[in-house]
């Protein structure tokens, strides 16, 4: 069964080169990197090689990287560490469009007595720099703002944001889970204190992530136990996955430029032709500052879930702007924050591409999407009105 996978912001296929690099560490090379013997020592060296590869991708130093179990753990760790290391400061600043790994964590801190300022975005998903400026105070321990949005691909001006935050004496954390692997990030040029990344978004396996902690940043561990990661994250390392993450970072660094050019061309073709062939369609998110692999498009007066089901019949994988949680269709908090009308949120679809997508796959999507949208609109009374409107 051939799958057309256009859901790469949800997760990515593990690269063949990554699997090959990992395999020995599930088999013969099973030693514990903390052991004194040579058998364990060689695993330790391989983990340090992976640390070097991860740090290299963002131009950090190896000792500034700790391995975690996922992006969520990296995000939670960064925020709690900033709060615990600065106990006199009781204020957190974040945005309405963060991933739940940040947003829900900040809300849980609110219940524990911290004050949380959640910044709004405009209709293109952009942050007001003036509002950020006014919100960071002497009492702010940490500002956590994402590098790029998982739903719309909107990229925030992280350098400008980081400079403002640092000028006010707060710590700056960025959730770069969607950015690392898609953008070249240089932490030597941007005053980021902590940065989260996740393996499964960049062709490494699920269940491994990393947190960059700038040298000199006060740090308080979240997971406490043994001395792994120099006492900054306890627990025996997920050896094979860490090695896989290292390899994935090396591949990104080598091929990012050429891959981005190709992926962007495919995304632009998909986006422009869908807008032409489907009436009442609109793009969600800042057209100028957006990840090159992401398109979030609303087909008004159609249910996104219905579109996904029809796409699924062709083995095409994408996402919709409503998450089906506990039986109820919860409209996307990101699109709501941008003030996208409900009729458009419910008909929103996110296509997210990767290095493995081809021109033929995009052509197939372009062929069937107008038929799917037309069919679904004919079935719905609102959709029929929209079709009539489009014709007149
Ligand atoms: N942050 C962002 C922006 C994400 O897109 C995701 C995953 O979708 C996460 C954090 C959580 O990462 P993980 O799935 O590795 O916990």
XYZ file of C-alpha atoms and ligand atoms in Angstrom:
408
model
C 0.000 0.000 0.000
C 1.580 3.287 -1.103
C 1.070 6.036 1.451
C 1.232 9.685 0.467
C 2.444 11.172 3.694
C 1.778 14.907 3.993
C 1.630 15.063 7.790
C 5.283 15.675 8.592
C 4.637 18.277 11.301
C 2.921 15.457 13.235
C 5.833 13.079 12.814
C 8.333 12.037 10.174
C 9.566 8.806 8.645
C 12.834 7.696 10.243
C 15.570 8.080 7.614
C 17.149 4.805 6.387
C 20.609 6.138 7.288
C 19.350 6.781 10.838
C 17.963 3.258 11.207
C 21.238 1.795 9.957
C 23.222 3.817 12.482
C 20.916 2.760 15.341
C 20.613 -0.978 14.668
C 23.831 -2.222 16.324
C 22.743 -0.553 19.576
C 19.635 -2.743 19.788
C 21.791 -5.831 19.250
C 25.412 -6.536 20.040
C 26.268 -3.114 21.436
C 23.932 -3.095 24.419
C 26.309 -1.775 27.088
C 25.406 0.919 29.588
C 27.223 4.171 28.774
C 27.782 4.784 32.508
C 29.719 1.513 33.000
C 33.450 1.574 33.735
C 34.328 -1.229 31.293
C 35.432 -0.761 27.703
C 32.173 -2.329 26.447
C 30.172 0.484 28.094
C 32.811 3.066 27.258
C 32.313 2.649 23.512
C 28.588 3.421 23.967
C 29.513 6.510 25.960
C 31.742 7.690 23.115
C 28.954 7.168 20.591
C 26.555 9.225 22.731
C 29.133 12.005 22.884
C 29.438 11.829 19.106
C 25.637 12.280 18.883
C 25.834 15.232 21.275
C 28.436 16.792 19.027
C 26.228 16.296 15.958
C 23.170 17.839 17.657
C 25.153 20.814 18.938
C 26.738 21.290 15.525
C 23.352 21.691 13.859
C 22.473 24.732 15.979
C 26.076 25.968 16.371
C 26.112 25.218 20.123
C 28.832 23.525 22.198
C 28.367 19.801 22.984
C 28.240 20.469 26.750
C 25.271 22.792 26.163
C 23.068 19.853 25.042
C 21.172 17.424 27.272
C 19.175 14.524 25.892
C 15.542 14.106 26.971
C 12.662 11.775 26.130
C 10.819 14.203 23.790
C 10.058 17.810 22.920
C 7.452 17.970 25.674
C 9.987 17.015 28.331
C 12.449 19.587 26.974
C 9.776 22.315 27.132
C 8.625 21.387 30.640
C 12.227 21.138 31.856
C 13.189 24.563 30.494
C 10.259 26.339 32.128
C 10.427 24.626 35.505
C 14.205 25.057 35.621
C 13.875 28.796 34.944
C 11.297 29.103 37.734
C 13.209 26.985 40.247
C 16.487 28.787 39.550
C 14.916 32.228 40.040
C 12.584 31.669 43.006
C 11.982 35.370 43.634
C 10.489 35.902 40.160
C 6.894 34.682 39.825
C 5.929 35.752 36.311
C 5.915 33.793 33.011
C 5.238 35.163 29.529
C 4.109 32.964 26.634
C 1.731 33.120 23.660
C -1.725 31.859 22.769
C -0.397 29.771 19.892
C 2.146 27.634 21.737
C 1.999 23.851 21.612
C 0.221 22.366 24.674
C 3.670 21.217 25.892
C 4.281 24.879 26.756
C 0.800 26.371 27.041
C -0.724 23.733 29.294
C 2.444 23.565 31.364
C 2.311 27.346 31.934
C -1.371 27.043 32.854
C -0.472 24.357 35.396
C 2.093 26.771 36.864
C -0.685 29.374 37.085
C -2.625 26.975 39.312
C 0.461 26.758 41.521
C 0.430 30.520 42.031
C 2.585 31.893 39.213
C 1.312 34.792 37.163
C 1.137 33.917 33.476
C 0.807 36.475 30.699
C -0.414 34.876 27.467
C 0.255 37.137 24.493
C -2.257 37.326 21.622
C -1.438 37.133 17.899
C -2.963 38.991 14.956
C -4.985 37.483 12.134
C -1.844 36.337 10.317
C -0.569 34.669 13.489
C 2.042 37.375 14.178
C 3.076 38.554 17.622
C 2.991 42.242 18.606
C 6.534 43.172 19.613
C 5.194 46.242 21.468
C 2.952 44.046 23.566
C 5.832 41.688 24.334
C 7.934 44.676 25.346
C 5.241 45.910 27.692
C 4.627 42.463 29.214
C 8.122 41.466 30.356
C 8.756 42.960 33.783
C 11.381 42.773 36.522
C 9.339 39.958 38.001
C 9.428 37.822 34.805
C 11.441 34.639 35.333
C 11.017 33.200 31.848
C 9.578 34.017 28.449
C 8.726 30.930 26.399
C 7.906 31.638 22.753
C 7.993 29.116 19.931
C 10.320 29.441 16.953
C 7.781 28.222 14.416
C 4.177 27.173 14.751
C 3.262 23.524 14.206
C -0.193 24.242 12.736
C 0.395 27.213 10.450
C 4.188 27.167 10.062
C 4.352 30.866 11.059
C 7.915 31.775 12.096
C 8.322 34.304 14.899
C 11.154 36.899 14.774
C 13.120 35.032 17.434
C 16.250 37.199 17.327
C 14.266 40.376 17.986
C 12.191 38.642 20.668
C 15.251 37.166 22.417
C 17.034 40.528 22.445
C 14.041 42.252 24.057
C 13.687 39.533 26.685
C 17.398 39.601 27.543
C 17.417 43.400 27.763
C 14.817 43.059 30.519
C 16.771 40.481 32.506
C 14.462 37.474 32.007
C 15.416 34.025 30.710
C 14.377 33.204 27.158
C 13.256 29.724 26.127
C 12.147 28.812 22.634
C 10.260 25.698 21.598
C 12.062 25.018 18.321
C 10.561 21.557 17.838
C 9.163 22.509 14.418
C 12.086 24.706 13.439
C 15.112 22.466 13.992
C 15.450 20.387 10.845
C 13.611 22.947 8.724
C 15.545 26.163 9.429
C 19.206 26.769 10.121
C 19.477 28.033 13.677
C 22.607 29.625 15.108
C 22.508 30.045 18.877
C 25.758 32.019 18.759
C 23.923 34.767 16.878
C 20.686 34.771 18.911
C 20.630 35.218 22.705
C 18.469 32.165 23.404
C 19.010 30.696 26.890
C 17.223 27.394 26.290
C 15.928 25.692 23.136
C 13.851 22.520 22.766
C 13.991 20.070 19.888
C 12.472 16.671 19.185
C 13.813 13.698 17.213
C 10.651 12.542 15.521
C 10.137 15.835 13.694
C 13.428 15.521 11.824
C 13.561 11.894 10.654
C 14.902 10.464 13.929
C 12.764 8.159 16.117
C 10.033 9.074 18.556
C 10.883 9.184 22.255
C 14.044 11.252 22.075
C 14.572 14.995 22.309
C 17.182 17.476 23.412
C 17.396 20.698 25.350
C 20.038 23.306 24.605
C 21.079 25.189 27.752
C 23.421 28.116 27.128
C 26.656 27.873 29.114
C 26.322 29.911 32.320
C 22.507 29.594 32.524
C 21.427 28.537 35.987
C 19.781 25.134 35.673
C 17.700 22.988 37.947
C 16.997 19.398 36.800
C 13.418 18.213 36.285
C 14.098 14.479 36.442
C 16.166 13.642 39.466
C 18.051 10.416 40.127
C 21.443 9.217 38.888
C 24.318 11.237 37.478
C 23.535 10.879 33.796
C 23.900 13.966 31.597
C 26.227 15.446 34.246
C 23.396 15.403 36.764
C 21.109 17.495 34.580
C 18.750 14.708 33.458
C 18.710 11.431 35.335
C 17.811 8.059 33.840
C 19.761 5.574 31.726
C 20.047 7.007 28.242
C 17.837 5.904 25.339
C 21.065 4.946 23.605
C 19.911 3.893 20.127
C 17.508 6.820 19.760
C 20.106 9.349 20.887
C 22.498 7.938 18.291
C 19.675 8.162 15.722
C 19.005 11.788 16.653
C 22.684 12.582 16.171
C 22.689 10.991 12.713
C 19.447 12.787 11.748
C 20.997 16.136 12.736
C 24.073 15.373 10.660
C 21.870 14.610 7.625
C 19.885 17.825 8.091
C 23.034 19.900 8.256
C 24.394 18.332 5.063
C 21.246 18.576 2.930
C 19.048 21.320 4.378
C 19.615 23.939 1.725
C 18.889 21.782 -1.339
C 16.001 20.014 0.421
C 14.363 23.276 1.419
C 14.417 24.596 -2.120
C 12.748 21.441 -3.429
C 10.201 21.190 -0.598
C 9.236 24.853 -0.939
C 8.648 24.458 -4.684
C 6.311 21.503 -4.012
C 4.485 23.345 -1.216
C 4.046 26.482 -3.323
C 2.675 24.469 -6.228
C 0.224 22.663 -3.935
C -0.916 25.876 -2.277
C -1.274 28.039 -5.376
C -3.117 25.436 -7.407
C -5.490 24.522 -4.569
C -6.400 28.192 -4.172
C -7.172 28.343 -7.891
C -9.069 25.084 -8.204
C -11.165 25.204 -5.014
C -13.555 28.135 -4.473
C -13.815 29.673 -0.975
C -10.358 28.525 0.078
C -7.935 30.659 2.099
C -4.459 30.265 3.553
C -4.051 30.567 7.327
C -0.849 32.211 8.550
C 1.672 34.871 7.607
C 2.489 34.228 3.921
C 5.920 35.837 4.255
C 7.293 34.232 7.398
C 6.312 30.606 7.199
C 8.054 27.230 7.267
C 8.693 26.156 3.690
C 7.050 22.757 4.209
C 3.717 23.810 5.710
C 0.424 24.938 4.241
C -2.650 25.424 6.390
C -5.641 25.973 4.156
C -9.314 26.444 4.988
C -12.041 25.214 2.692
C -15.005 27.112 4.015
C -18.326 25.350 4.591
C -16.795 21.842 4.614
C -15.796 19.727 7.614
C -12.050 19.162 7.817
C -12.651 15.699 9.272
C -14.744 14.769 6.231
C -11.950 15.927 3.918
C -9.432 13.842 5.880
C -11.643 10.756 5.616
C -11.970 11.181 1.865
C -8.206 11.735 1.514
C -7.667 8.637 3.603
C -9.455 6.577 0.929
C -6.514 7.465 -1.353
C -3.989 6.754 1.448
C -3.207 10.454 1.687
C -2.293 11.547 5.216
C -2.833 15.149 6.385
C -4.234 16.878 9.511
C -7.235 19.053 10.244
C -7.691 22.148 12.382
C -9.953 20.349 14.809
C -8.542 17.785 17.159
C -10.947 15.017 18.041
C -10.518 14.949 21.802
C -12.747 12.825 24.012
C -15.427 12.569 21.371
C -15.862 16.315 20.866
C -14.461 18.292 17.964
C -12.262 20.907 19.575
C -11.424 23.715 17.138
C -7.735 24.578 16.872
C -6.608 27.014 19.596
C -4.077 28.451 17.135
C -6.632 29.324 14.452
C -8.994 30.628 17.143
C -6.239 32.889 18.488
C -5.836 34.255 14.947
C -9.553 35.034 14.772
C -10.181 32.645 11.865
C -13.983 32.331 11.495
C -15.450 29.062 12.779
C -16.681 28.039 9.307
C -13.085 28.284 8.121
C -11.496 26.634 11.191
C -13.720 23.597 10.786
C -12.718 23.244 7.150
C -9.000 23.686 7.707
C -6.435 21.171 6.559
C -2.708 21.162 7.206
C -0.414 19.616 4.628
C 3.180 19.351 5.836
C 5.844 18.046 3.477
C 9.253 16.444 3.882
C 12.285 15.449 1.831
C 10.484 12.225 0.850
C 7.575 13.857 -1.008
C 7.524 13.858 -4.796
C 6.005 15.923 -7.574
C 3.763 12.981 -8.557
C 2.285 12.884 -5.059
C 1.450 16.583 -5.186
C -0.114 16.114 -8.635
C -2.383 13.386 -7.275
C -3.531 15.584 -4.381
C -4.165 18.435 -6.804
C -6.219 16.142 -9.006
C -8.524 14.795 -6.315
C -8.902 17.718 -3.898
C -11.232 19.865 -6.073
C -13.476 16.807 -6.592
C -13.550 16.055 -2.849
C -14.362 19.646 -1.905
C -17.077 19.932 -4.540
C -18.653 16.616 -3.510
C -18.645 17.490 0.198
C -20.067 20.950 -0.412
C -22.897 19.489 -2.447
C -23.781 17.316 0.528
C -24.035 20.217 2.961
C -26.675 22.997 2.860
C -24.041 25.647 3.739
C -21.705 24.206 1.133
C -24.396 24.435 -1.574
C -24.835 28.136 -0.738
C -21.087 28.630 -0.975
C -20.992 26.920 -4.369
C -23.820 29.125 -5.634
C -21.952 32.180 -4.313
C -18.779 31.109 -6.074
C -20.619 30.735 -9.406
C -22.448 34.069 -9.252
N 6.310 21.643 20.441
C 5.855 21.681 19.180
C 5.836 22.982 18.445
C 5.392 20.516 18.558
O 4.923 20.563 17.318
C 5.414 19.311 19.298
C 4.877 18.074 18.719
O 3.986 18.088 17.901
C 5.930 19.326 20.604
C 6.362 20.511 21.146
C 5.993 18.087 21.430
O 7.045 17.260 20.982
P 7.056 15.702 21.374
O 5.997 15.056 20.554
O 8.424 15.239 21.009
O 6.788 15.628 22.827
